[in-house]
Amino acid sequence: MEKYFYLVILFPLIGFLVNGLLGSKMKGTTPGLIGTVAVFIPFLIALGVFFNYGHESQPILQNYFPWINIFDFQANFSILIDPLSLQMTLIITGIGSLIHLYSIGYMHDDEGFARFFSYLNLFIFSMLLLVLGSNLLILFIGWEGVGLCSYLLIGFWYKNEDYGYAARKAFVMNRIGDLGLIAGIVLLWSYFKTIEFQAMAIHAANVDMSDPVIIIATLCLFIGAIGKSAQIPLYTWLPDAMAGPTPVSALIHAATMVTAGIYLLVRAHFLFDLAPSVLNLVSYVGIATSIFAAIIALRQNDIKKVLAYSTVSQLGLMFVALGVGAYTTAMFHVTTHAFFKALLFLGAGSVIHALHGEQDIRNMGGLKNEIKSTYWVFLIGTLAICGIFPLSGMFSKDEILTVLFEKSKGLWALSLFSSLLTAVYMFRLLFLTFFGTYRDDEHKKSKIHESPMVMMAPLWVLAILSVFGGILNLPHLIGGESYGKMAHFLDPIFSHSKLATEHMDAGLEIGLMALVVGLVVIIGFVLYNIYVKKESLPKPDMSLRGVEALVANKFGVDELYDTVISKPVLGISRFFGQKVESAFDGISGFFFVAGFKSIGNSLRKIQNGNVEFYLILMTGSIVVLMILQFLIKI
Amino acid sequence: MLMQINHIVPIEHIITLSCILFCIGVMGVLLRRNAIIILMCIELMLNAVNILFATFSAYNGNPDGQIFVFFIMVVAAAEVAVGLALLVLIYRNTRSVDVSLLDRLKW
Amino acid sequence: MQYIFYTLAFFAILCALFVVFEKNPVHSVLYLILTFFSIAGIYVLLNAQFLFIVQLIVYSGAIMVLFLFVLMLLNLNKDTEPQKSVIFKTAGAIAAGSFLLVLVAVLKDTQQSTELSAMTDIGLVKQLGKTLFTKFVVPFEVASILFLAAMVGSVLLGKKELY
Amino acid sequence: MTLALIAKIILVVAIFVLTLAVAAYSTYLERKVAAFLQDRLGPDRAGPWGLLQPLADGVKMFTKEEFIPAASEKFLFILGPGLFILTALMTSAVIPWGPALVIAGEVIALQVADIDIGVLYVLGVVSVGVYGIMIGGWASNNKYSLLGAVRASSQMISYELAMGISVITIVMITGSLSLNEIVGQQAQGTWNVLKQPLGFLIFLVCAFAETNRAPFDLPECETELVGGYHTEYSSMKLGLFLFAEYMNMFISSAMIATLYFGGWHFPYMDKLGLGPNTLAFLGFTVFFLKIVFFIFFYMWVRWTLPRFRYDQLMHLGWKVLIPLALLNMLATGAFSLLF
Amino acid sequence: MLIGLILFPLIFSLMIFILPKNLTKYATIFYSVFSLSWMGMVVKNISSWTNPFFTENYVFSSNLPSSLLLVLDGISLIPILLTQLLIALILWMLLANQKEDKSTYSLIALMHFGLNGVFLCADALGFYIFWEVTLIPIYFICAIWGEGKRMPITLKFFLYTFIGSLCMLVSFLYLYQIQPEGGNFSIANIFNVDMSATARFLVALGIFIGLAVKIPIFGFHNWQADTYTSAPFYGSMLLAGIMLKMGLYGMYRWLSPVFAGPLCCDLQWYIIILCIIGVVYGAIIAITQTDLKRILAFSSFSHVGLIAAGIMTFSHSGWQGGLLQMFVHGLNIVGLFYIVNLIEQKYGSRDLNKLGGIATQNKWLAIYGMILVLGTTALPLTNGFPGEFLLLKSMFEYQFLTALFAGTTIIWCAVYMLRLYQKVFFGEESKLVLSGDSSLSSIEHFILIIFVLGVLVLGIFPQLILGLSESTVLNYLTQK
Amino acid sequence: MQSLTNRSRVVSKKTMNFWERIYLPAIFGGMWITIKHFFKKKATLRYPEETREFSKVYRGLHVLKRDENGAERCTACGLCAVACPAEAITMVAAERKKDEKGLYREEKYAAIYEINMLRCIFCGLCEEACPKEAIFLTDRITPSNFERENFIYGKDKLVEKIDQRIDVSGRQKHITEKK
């Protein structure tokens, strides 16, 4: 089975090529089916490998060909199959297939149907490269590849200039991170003379703590992660990325791509272990992002934007977890988050689909009667993300909080706050969308319809996963002997981690759990009171004042970036392009034209056209030369 | 009879003669404004050189020098032909052969 | 014998000076012809018969006739030539004079040559012809091309349409 | 040595006298021939058949008023005819007048100077000859004279080229620049005119032009330039000009005879079995007859052909004769290389 | 063998004038195929991959200090390959455009001659002569078929390059002159001299200026954008695709041997600084340009700055990456220029603001364009990445902060390239696009596919190029 | 237009062929013509030694005839002067004295009779007009002179000398026939 693992990568690529080159000639949903199959088969393969993969199995390194192989740099095109990558592969291909399936329904009218699936396949391909790459450079291929696909998919409806702008923003923001990643890769190469994860891990065991090179290198990697996982300060692209089709938001901007940063940090944890200061930074950035995004989410009225900020916030939480060395926990949250966020996005997509493109929650309401199935799955998703027992979100989030409580009370408190905010904006979203009465005109209401089966089936699958995802890594308290399956599975990866954690006191754990759940429930009721009972609506953006306006305006970060970065850059560009270039023109003009002209003008006086003058000059100079020759004998 | 010149006249004298003629030519070129005279003075200078060639040829018993005189004459003839044609042309245009009037080349 | 030479030399220099200082261009030409005749005489003394006759044919017979022809054609009589400014005159004289000085000084500096050979027949046509058509055959051909070019050039220049 | 020297001096004097005499009688001949060609008798009053006419002319010339224009360059005005006649006389030095005499066992060549570049010498002297005309014409300070001088110079230069080239063909055949040798070779073989008919023709035409004879007498044409370069001349200075012209004619005839018609050679000369002195006399006579024939020919042509226009003259010289001469030279070269 | 590479273009260049007009097309096709296959034969005949692969020396006269010394090694092989490929492609493009002017083909062949000479000649004087030979055709191409204010711009270009190369000539002559008796211009001798540090610095500076103008490096770049913009498309291609590589190649072959001693280390540092300023400067300017060709010009300026900086680090990765990037940049920029040309030809403008929505009208063009843009943007698995990565690597190893500054190029590049792509291909169709002709002929497809394949194949297998030069570079750098 | 003579030829401007263009044949032709003339009989009359025959009707210098007795025939009637188209003849008549009877044939005679020879055209009308057969044109040539006034011939030159009578019988006969 492992022998054929390359097919995991190859199938999406084939799907991409087939759809990309021939898709426009195919009829109906064929491209969709091809795309889905191209992802589903790898899922099956990965699943096969997964079941074969025992606890004692060694990581499998598959080396295909030397990619860059020169005297002082080698990078092979090779993949590494170990628990971490396997898990990621499963998430990617699994959720990927579901979303592909969903997309068949969601995108079926779109003229770029085949193109969409080819992009999706390309994305899966890149993402698989990212997680399977055995060295940083292969990871980087995937890293950039997913960035590209993100760009392509955000700008999928390319006729819209704004979408294009959002796509570019995503790509450029990612690129900023990529630069850090490249720098990190180079630093690591020059330090370890290898960029293979396994080799580096072995070398890293002999490296002192807080080696400056390692610190800088990890910092660089972290910058990469920030870009990809949309953390402060590079998070602004993610909400804008919602311009793409909803399945894209689900797949890329919720479940998979944005977790690449987490994956990177987890993958390179042995380095981060050596740089505690960087880890601290990670957690600070994470918590800041988490709270910041959550606050912004409170005042968003676009159904997808809310989810986007929620994603940013959740990612922040994961980083916090990483920052304290709870890699498994982070991975667990990645997994569960993939389930319920995909669910939520797809649900939102279903809502949008039902409402023929309406995304503003102020124009929704009372949909639970119209689209019941969607309502239910969305509800599950909401409960999961809010951390209601016993849905998967509770376990993962709780695990984070528990770890944090142990490591740092301050971080714990802030994380808790962030989690509660999650509950606030999610319930707000839920209530405003599905409860109450429909707020748009009746004419539209009549057209509301439930999504087709092809869309609903994946939703239900995801809903089930969201509900039972917690099983993957039950806390010892609940799961008993079968606790921490995921942690065990991932154990070989982190066995060297110096920050491995011990499980804390059971009572405390239950207390914390209960506290969180309780608070969430209270919040739920309060919000029910506000939004359903009182039917108070979010005010129009215009009428907002003060902090509210600031929040609704996402704290004006986009504008800030615009004024601080974009405009100056454009200004500098114009300055360079016009002023400096013409100054160069002037200088060259001075040298080539004015300078020569003035020299020429002064020399011209000798060239007065007077032949006798020339002659005398000539004779005189001959005399002088001869005298010189005579005297000096040059 | 004739062939004894190199025993009688020191070569320096002939060279000096040549130098003097050459410098007279130079002087003519510098002093006169009539282009024809200038051309003539150039011929004079060429001749001065010719004497040198012929002298060295005779004194060294090597015919090459005389061949060179021959070539110089060839060149001089060509030069005069073209030069005078130019002069006539100049005269047609300016009604003068005064070289100091020929300053149209300056820019 | 040497008196012939010195007479010729004196005559040549005198005539050359007249060439320069004569006001009338035609007189200048005539003096130059005389100079050339003197030089031809010196060639004879140098045993260069061929040069003598070529000097006669080319310089006296062709080049100077051409000069005279042009002078007559343009009818440049005396006093048509404006005088140079004194500054230029002085400068020219000084330049030429210092040139002579330098030349003579250089000459002084050179070693006194010892008499080398007295081959008498090198000036004969046969001898020169052999050298010319063996050693110098390429320059000879080039010279003829030069002549052709000069001929074509002067014919073209003389054409009326040209200007 | 002495004998040779005396002989040489005698020869020089004799040739000088001869030349002058021939020139003098050429004027007579000219009139006579002209008259005869026009069915007239010509001068016949001075002496029998008018044979003393040249003397009479001389007397007339000397007795005429010596006139020098006030605005002329006096020195050059006088120098002009002198130069002209000087150059005319100089040419005769290299012409072999006959086979060598043998007097008292010494061979005396009937040639003033047998220099080995005789041909070039002739060309050189001829080319210098134009100065007389030019100086005279210019010094007259007369438009017609100046035009005549200019015409003479350009004509001379132009035709000298073709002439030189045609002479070169002769030199190519004989391989020598010495006139004596050229004649000697013709005496051995055939006359050059048979080998070089075209060259002869060109040389002939050029000789006409060089001597300013009709139909090439543009420098002095009476109808256009009122006498050309000698408009202002009178008395013996005019006489010198005219005299020199006839001398030139004589010398050029001699050259033609020498170069193309075997000089003093006549067929079956050596078959006669005569002594050298007789032979020399015969040779000289034959040569002289040839010369006289060519002088006659000059006159004959003069009274037959009309004068050229100036552009025709140049056209003929540059565009016909020079190319022809070059072709002739090339052909001769090719021929002598091939056979 | 090698002489063929020089002779055939010359012969063709002259022959094309004799041939009747209707044969031009076939002759050109024959010529392009022939030169490619000749090159193939040369490569096939390489028996050992240690240097140099081939050396041929044609001595004209033993009196001359210079001879036609042709050397093919890893460093020259790559630009030579690029030249053959691009010249053939450019000729095909011209044929596809149905350009009938004989003299264009002839000039391009002359250019080919000069370029091959530059890349092969290992004799300083010969190098210089070929260097200048290339200037002649490009001058005429720009001056005759250019657009806009072509004369002053061409003059500026000419003056810049010419003055630059004169500096180079002076250096070469100095190097020749200080050799002991019997010296010559061959590369082995000319650098084998002892110099004072100052002299070395000045010589290096002279050579550098000559190369820098051609590359161009910041401060010497003023001619570039104008010339690229005003030149006809094949002129821009020749300039950006190959001529620019002459400068880079020169850095390998003619500049690097001079570097030794402390003063030159300073120079190295200054050059790198200049290069990197150019990298960022060019990229930033490109962001706000609206003329497609100008964007490409500044993009090219930015990219080659990085290559030059990489070369100047004298590291393996810098050199190898530089060579790879030379090839790749030539391919990509020419491909992009071709796309720009097609756009201009079909839609009549290359102004960003007047274009838009071509993707809807002309899907394939958009796809080709996208791939080329991505190649330029150095996306992994396109050809731009390996080279750029290696260059950045060398820079990072040389000086971290500088490299970070230089590395921003990948951001800027993304910014302006995507802006370009978006404005041209995405968005609503503009008036021009709607009225234009949106079809691609099969030959245009063919040419573009070659470029696209180049982008992808070299992206996945950069070793194809890297392997060619490895031993040579190793030799070069270990000798130093 | 009809030409007056039949000697006119049409000029043709046809281009000449090669032989014509090199002119040599023409030149030689011309020379042949001239040399032919060289040997022709010369037209010159060596004048003083030889003279040319006058024609019978030659009209030369006038003569005023005397009769057989030696008396002048002219009666100064003036008819000749009237007839003279050039008005060359003037005369003054006079009456004969007694003692002059032998001198003049009639009572009236011409005291002065002048003919301006520069005006006279020797037409012979005076001859014809004379009723007395007094004036005749002879075969003599009017001699040249340096002064103009010497050309006005008076009676001293016109009247024939007594002892040198001039025979004009041929002339007389001719006129008589004419009349």
XYZ file of C-alpha atoms in Angstrom, chain E residues 23-434:
412
model
C 12.346 31.834 -50.285
C 13.026 33.856 -47.148
C 10.483 31.953 -45.173
C 11.838 28.564 -46.012
C 15.389 29.658 -45.588
C 14.559 30.996 -42.162
C 12.852 27.811 -41.121
C 15.720 25.804 -42.422
C 18.177 28.022 -40.672
C 16.449 27.902 -37.329
C 16.075 24.161 -37.428
C 19.594 23.783 -38.642
C 21.104 25.906 -35.929
C 19.125 24.052 -33.306
C 20.194 20.700 -34.615
C 23.768 21.835 -34.916
C 23.623 22.835 -31.305
C 22.128 19.469 -30.524
C 24.992 17.815 -32.288
C 27.475 19.866 -30.331
C 25.889 18.853 -27.076
C 25.680 15.253 -28.182
C 29.356 15.213 -28.966
C 30.349 16.306 -25.515
C 32.200 13.310 -24.287
C 33.330 14.372 -20.888
C 31.529 16.806 -18.702
C 34.674 18.120 -17.194
C 35.847 21.395 -18.531
C 36.095 22.632 -21.020
C 33.953 20.521 -23.291
C 35.409 21.905 -26.474
C 38.216 24.244 -27.303
C 38.891 25.479 -30.778
C 41.529 27.956 -31.696
C 41.679 29.686 -35.060
C 44.831 31.687 -35.458
C 44.665 34.323 -38.151
C 48.196 35.419 -37.821
C 50.852 34.555 -35.377
C 51.709 38.218 -35.152
C 48.367 39.124 -33.721
C 48.106 38.942 -29.990
C 44.629 37.665 -30.460
C 43.044 34.680 -32.099
C 39.603 33.239 -32.449
C 39.680 31.054 -29.388
C 36.376 29.326 -28.857
C 35.674 27.559 -25.632
C 32.562 25.710 -24.677
C 32.160 24.813 -21.059
C 29.352 24.647 -18.601
C 29.163 28.364 -18.195
C 28.967 29.135 -21.868
C 26.854 26.132 -22.733
C 23.789 27.444 -20.994
C 23.643 30.871 -22.619
C 24.526 29.271 -25.933
C 21.648 26.877 -25.614
C 19.405 29.731 -24.678
C 20.563 31.729 -27.656
C 19.905 28.954 -30.139
C 16.508 28.310 -28.681
C 15.404 31.890 -28.452
C 16.730 32.914 -31.830
C 14.858 30.043 -33.409
C 11.738 30.967 -31.495
C 12.033 34.621 -32.378
C 12.443 33.744 -36.023
C 9.361 31.584 -35.870
C 7.476 34.368 -34.194
C 8.446 36.685 -36.979
C 7.314 34.112 -39.484
C 4.084 33.708 -37.600
C 3.664 37.454 -37.731
C 4.285 37.257 -41.464
C 7.018 39.781 -41.259
C 8.431 39.987 -44.726
C 11.335 42.293 -44.335
C 14.429 40.380 -45.341
C 16.728 42.658 -43.474
C 15.074 41.833 -40.188
C 15.964 38.209 -40.576
C 19.387 39.125 -41.656
C 19.917 41.392 -38.694
C 18.684 38.764 -36.313
C 21.058 36.280 -37.829
C 23.827 38.795 -37.455
C 22.787 39.159 -33.874
C 22.934 35.416 -33.558
C 26.428 35.503 -34.904
C 27.498 38.122 -32.422
C 25.842 36.453 -29.492
C 27.321 33.072 -30.204
C 30.634 34.765 -30.550
C 30.285 36.529 -27.236
C 29.389 33.347 -25.462
C 32.042 31.239 -27.105
C 35.000 33.484 -27.543
C 37.584 33.092 -24.844
C 39.821 35.751 -26.227
C 39.358 39.149 -24.687
C 39.680 41.074 -27.894
C 37.465 38.682 -29.779
C 34.983 38.856 -26.975
C 34.964 42.588 -27.170
C 34.541 42.565 -30.912
C 31.633 40.164 -30.786
C 30.234 42.198 -27.969
C 30.178 45.215 -30.159
C 28.932 43.279 -33.154
C 25.768 42.535 -31.300
C 25.198 46.212 -30.906
C 24.905 46.812 -34.616
C 21.846 44.731 -35.416
C 20.029 45.740 -32.303
C 20.724 49.343 -33.055
C 19.168 49.005 -36.465
C 16.307 46.940 -35.222
C 15.445 49.525 -32.620
C 16.092 52.479 -34.805
C 14.231 51.256 -37.856
C 11.324 49.277 -36.541
C 10.942 50.866 -33.165
C 8.102 53.048 -32.111
C 7.670 56.284 -30.277
C 10.697 58.469 -29.870
C 12.848 55.677 -31.146
C 15.801 57.668 -32.351
C 16.738 59.474 -29.141
C 15.988 56.371 -27.143
C 18.074 54.179 -29.363
C 20.807 56.718 -29.216
C 20.663 56.720 -25.470
C 20.854 52.961 -25.438
C 23.683 52.987 -27.866
C 25.653 55.582 -25.975
C 25.180 53.827 -22.685
C 26.281 50.465 -23.925
C 29.001 51.827 -26.048
C 30.579 53.922 -23.366
C 30.265 50.996 -21.014
C 31.977 48.643 -23.356
C 34.721 51.136 -23.944
C 35.489 51.034 -20.245
C 35.669 47.299 -20.579
C 37.974 47.568 -23.543
C 40.281 49.822 -21.601
C 40.502 47.258 -18.871
C 41.237 44.490 -21.318
C 43.882 46.523 -23.018
C 45.469 47.311 -19.715
C 45.473 43.678 -18.800
C 47.077 42.866 -22.104
C 49.580 45.622 -21.841
C 50.957 44.700 -18.456
C 51.671 41.181 -19.530
C 55.271 40.259 -20.049
C 56.615 39.897 -23.569
C 54.708 37.551 -25.809
C 51.447 37.958 -24.032
C 48.138 37.693 -25.729
C 44.476 38.275 -25.173
C 43.486 34.721 -24.419
C 41.578 34.300 -21.231
C 44.228 32.102 -19.751
C 46.891 34.741 -20.143
C 45.027 37.917 -19.674
C 44.128 37.330 -16.083
C 47.347 35.665 -15.231
C 49.063 38.870 -14.194
C 50.187 40.582 -11.081
C 48.596 43.853 -10.299
C 48.547 46.266 -7.474
C 45.347 46.283 -5.520
C 44.347 49.641 -6.928
C 44.986 48.553 -10.465
C 42.993 45.428 -9.867
C 40.179 47.488 -8.493
C 40.182 49.795 -11.473
C 40.375 46.973 -13.962
C 37.509 45.212 -12.272
C 35.591 48.444 -12.236
C 36.127 48.972 -15.925
C 34.958 45.523 -16.840
C 32.105 45.827 -14.438
C 30.852 49.041 -15.979
C 30.856 47.458 -19.396
C 28.839 44.546 -18.131
C 26.672 46.557 -15.793
C 25.290 48.675 -18.568
C 24.278 45.640 -20.484
C 22.740 43.778 -17.583
C 21.707 46.515 -16.445
C 22.583 47.153 -12.872
C 21.088 49.961 -10.897
C 22.634 53.232 -11.901
C 23.333 52.001 -15.383
C 19.803 51.026 -16.174
C 18.358 54.228 -17.432
C 18.294 53.148 -21.047
C 16.536 49.918 -20.372
C 12.881 50.624 -19.901
C 12.713 53.153 -22.676
C 14.532 50.924 -25.072
C 12.462 47.868 -24.274
C 9.348 49.884 -24.696
C 10.212 51.522 -27.926
C 11.890 48.555 -29.544
C 9.847 46.209 -31.708
C 8.846 43.084 -29.886
C 11.650 40.978 -31.265
C 14.047 43.738 -30.379
C 12.846 43.693 -26.811
C 13.128 39.923 -26.832
C 16.646 40.022 -28.084
C 17.536 42.688 -25.587
C 15.889 41.144 -22.580
C 16.167 37.533 -23.566
C 19.724 37.259 -24.704
C 21.680 40.464 -24.776
C 21.163 40.967 -21.130
C 22.637 37.541 -20.564
C 25.773 38.715 -22.240
C 26.404 40.919 -19.286
C 25.694 38.173 -16.815
C 27.803 35.748 -18.737
C 30.534 38.339 -18.756
C 30.400 38.462 -14.994
C 31.143 34.788 -14.853
C 33.779 34.676 -17.468
C 35.427 38.055 -17.528
C 34.730 39.773 -14.273
C 35.113 37.060 -11.731
C 38.746 36.200 -12.563
C 39.759 39.748 -11.694
C 38.371 39.488 -8.221
C 40.969 38.935 -5.618
C 42.464 41.101 -2.991
C 40.947 43.419 -0.457
C 39.917 46.340 -2.625
C 37.919 44.118 -4.856
C 36.052 42.791 -1.917
C 34.845 46.299 -1.460
C 33.844 46.393 -5.056
C 32.050 43.114 -4.692
C 30.083 44.534 -1.842
C 29.247 47.708 -3.734
C 28.143 45.740 -6.735
C 25.913 43.573 -4.658
C 24.401 46.605 -3.011
C 23.751 48.180 -6.372
C 22.247 44.987 -7.686
C 19.941 44.694 -4.750
C 18.874 48.282 -4.887
C 18.045 47.565 -8.476
C 16.078 44.482 -7.535
C 13.770 46.354 -5.231
C 13.788 49.572 -7.151
C 12.822 47.974 -10.421
C 10.161 45.887 -8.799
C 8.630 48.852 -7.041
C 8.558 50.904 -10.192
C 6.925 48.064 -12.042
C 3.988 48.220 -9.689
C 2.602 51.437 -11.028
C 3.529 51.186 -14.657
C 0.727 50.888 -17.141
C 2.617 49.910 -20.253
C 2.960 46.157 -20.404
C 6.365 46.332 -21.973
C 7.561 48.773 -19.364
C 6.399 46.461 -16.623
C 8.291 43.648 -18.206
C 11.301 45.880 -18.602
C 11.378 46.781 -14.955
C 10.601 43.232 -13.998
C 13.528 42.101 -16.052
C 15.669 44.767 -14.472
C 14.638 43.544 -11.053
C 15.255 39.901 -11.839
C 18.660 40.263 -13.363
C 19.745 42.364 -10.450
C 19.224 39.351 -8.289
C 21.116 37.152 -10.693
C 24.021 39.552 -10.766
C 24.034 39.815 -7.005
C 24.000 36.048 -6.767
C 26.925 35.761 -9.091
C 28.833 38.322 -7.119
C 28.581 36.243 -3.973
C 30.911 33.726 -5.597
C 29.126 30.805 -4.113
C 28.085 27.616 -5.801
C 24.461 28.186 -5.338
C 24.778 31.741 -6.540
C 26.594 30.711 -9.656
C 24.501 27.705 -10.439
C 21.348 29.544 -9.628
C 22.509 32.423 -11.752
C 23.101 30.199 -14.726
C 19.788 28.512 -14.313
C 18.045 31.780 -13.841
C 19.711 33.211 -16.915
C 18.219 30.494 -18.991
C 14.892 30.645 -17.314
C 14.628 34.370 -17.338
C 15.421 34.401 -21.019
C 12.677 31.918 -21.664
C 10.100 33.598 -19.490
C 10.679 37.157 -20.484
C 10.644 36.301 -24.147
C 7.475 34.322 -23.664
C 5.901 37.243 -21.880
C 7.036 39.654 -24.520
C 5.490 37.376 -27.068
C 2.235 37.368 -25.214
C 2.379 41.118 -24.970
C 3.041 41.237 -28.661
C 0.096 38.984 -29.375
C -2.093 41.138 -27.205
C -0.946 44.266 -28.894
C -1.372 42.687 -32.263
C -4.807 41.355 -31.595
C -6.241 44.069 -29.428
C -4.199 47.023 -30.516
C -2.910 48.228 -27.211
C -0.623 47.305 -24.428
C -1.938 49.791 -21.983
C -3.125 48.099 -18.830
C -6.034 50.465 -18.461
C -7.340 49.767 -21.901
C -7.225 46.017 -21.627
C -9.124 43.563 -19.509
C -11.100 40.380 -19.648
C -9.005 38.641 -22.212
C -9.432 35.429 -20.234
C -13.056 35.335 -21.251
C -12.319 35.903 -24.875
C -9.138 34.001 -25.310
C -8.883 31.264 -22.789
C -5.729 29.685 -24.068
C -3.830 32.905 -24.181
C -4.836 33.444 -20.596
C -3.627 30.006 -19.628
C -0.290 30.444 -21.346
C -0.015 33.862 -19.861
C -0.809 32.607 -16.425
C 1.826 29.940 -16.587
C 4.446 32.366 -17.805
C 3.486 34.896 -15.186
C 3.755 32.243 -12.534
C 7.114 31.232 -13.928
C 8.275 34.791 -13.610
C 6.837 35.034 -10.145
C 9.012 32.086 -9.204
C 6.330 29.791 -8.037
C 7.707 26.407 -7.099
C 7.385 23.820 -9.821
C 7.723 26.524 -12.362
C 11.110 27.224 -13.778
C 11.539 30.507 -11.972
C 11.723 29.003 -8.567
C 14.837 26.850 -8.386
C 17.054 29.568 -9.738
C 15.580 32.237 -7.603
C 15.762 30.070 -4.564
C 19.398 29.303 -5.173
C 20.150 32.946 -5.721
C 18.341 33.942 -2.577
C 20.131 31.200 -0.789
C 23.482 32.512 -1.886
C 22.440 35.967 -0.836
C 21.228 34.845 2.537
C 24.464 33.084 3.119
C 26.357 36.145 2.043
C 24.557 38.672 4.162
C 21.282 37.970 5.854
C 19.715 41.421 6.031
C 20.679 42.377 2.513
C 19.231 39.144 1.349
C 16.049 39.819 3.215
C 15.843 43.112 1.431
C 16.517 41.431 -1.874
C 14.084 38.684 -1.044
C 11.234 41.120 -0.979
C 11.448 40.792 -4.706
C 9.273 37.722 -4.500
C 6.624 39.869 -2.896
C 6.951 42.758 -5.289
C 7.072 40.421 -8.190
C 3.835 38.862 -7.105
C 2.332 42.284 -6.695
C 3.106 43.653 -10.113
C 2.813 40.443 -12.027
C -0.568 39.651 -10.615
C -1.658 43.213 -11.131
C -0.597 42.911 -14.709
C -2.318 39.618 -15.164
C -5.444 40.768 -13.485
C -5.740 43.980 -15.400
C -5.104 42.312 -18.703
C -6.833 38.986 -18.456
C -9.365 39.348 -15.706
C -12.161 41.754 -15.127
C -14.827 42.767 -17.551
C -13.897 42.788 -21.202
C -12.797 46.187 -22.335
C -13.886 47.748 -25.565
C -10.649 46.900 -27.249
C -10.777 43.318 -26.177
C -14.314 42.902 -27.393
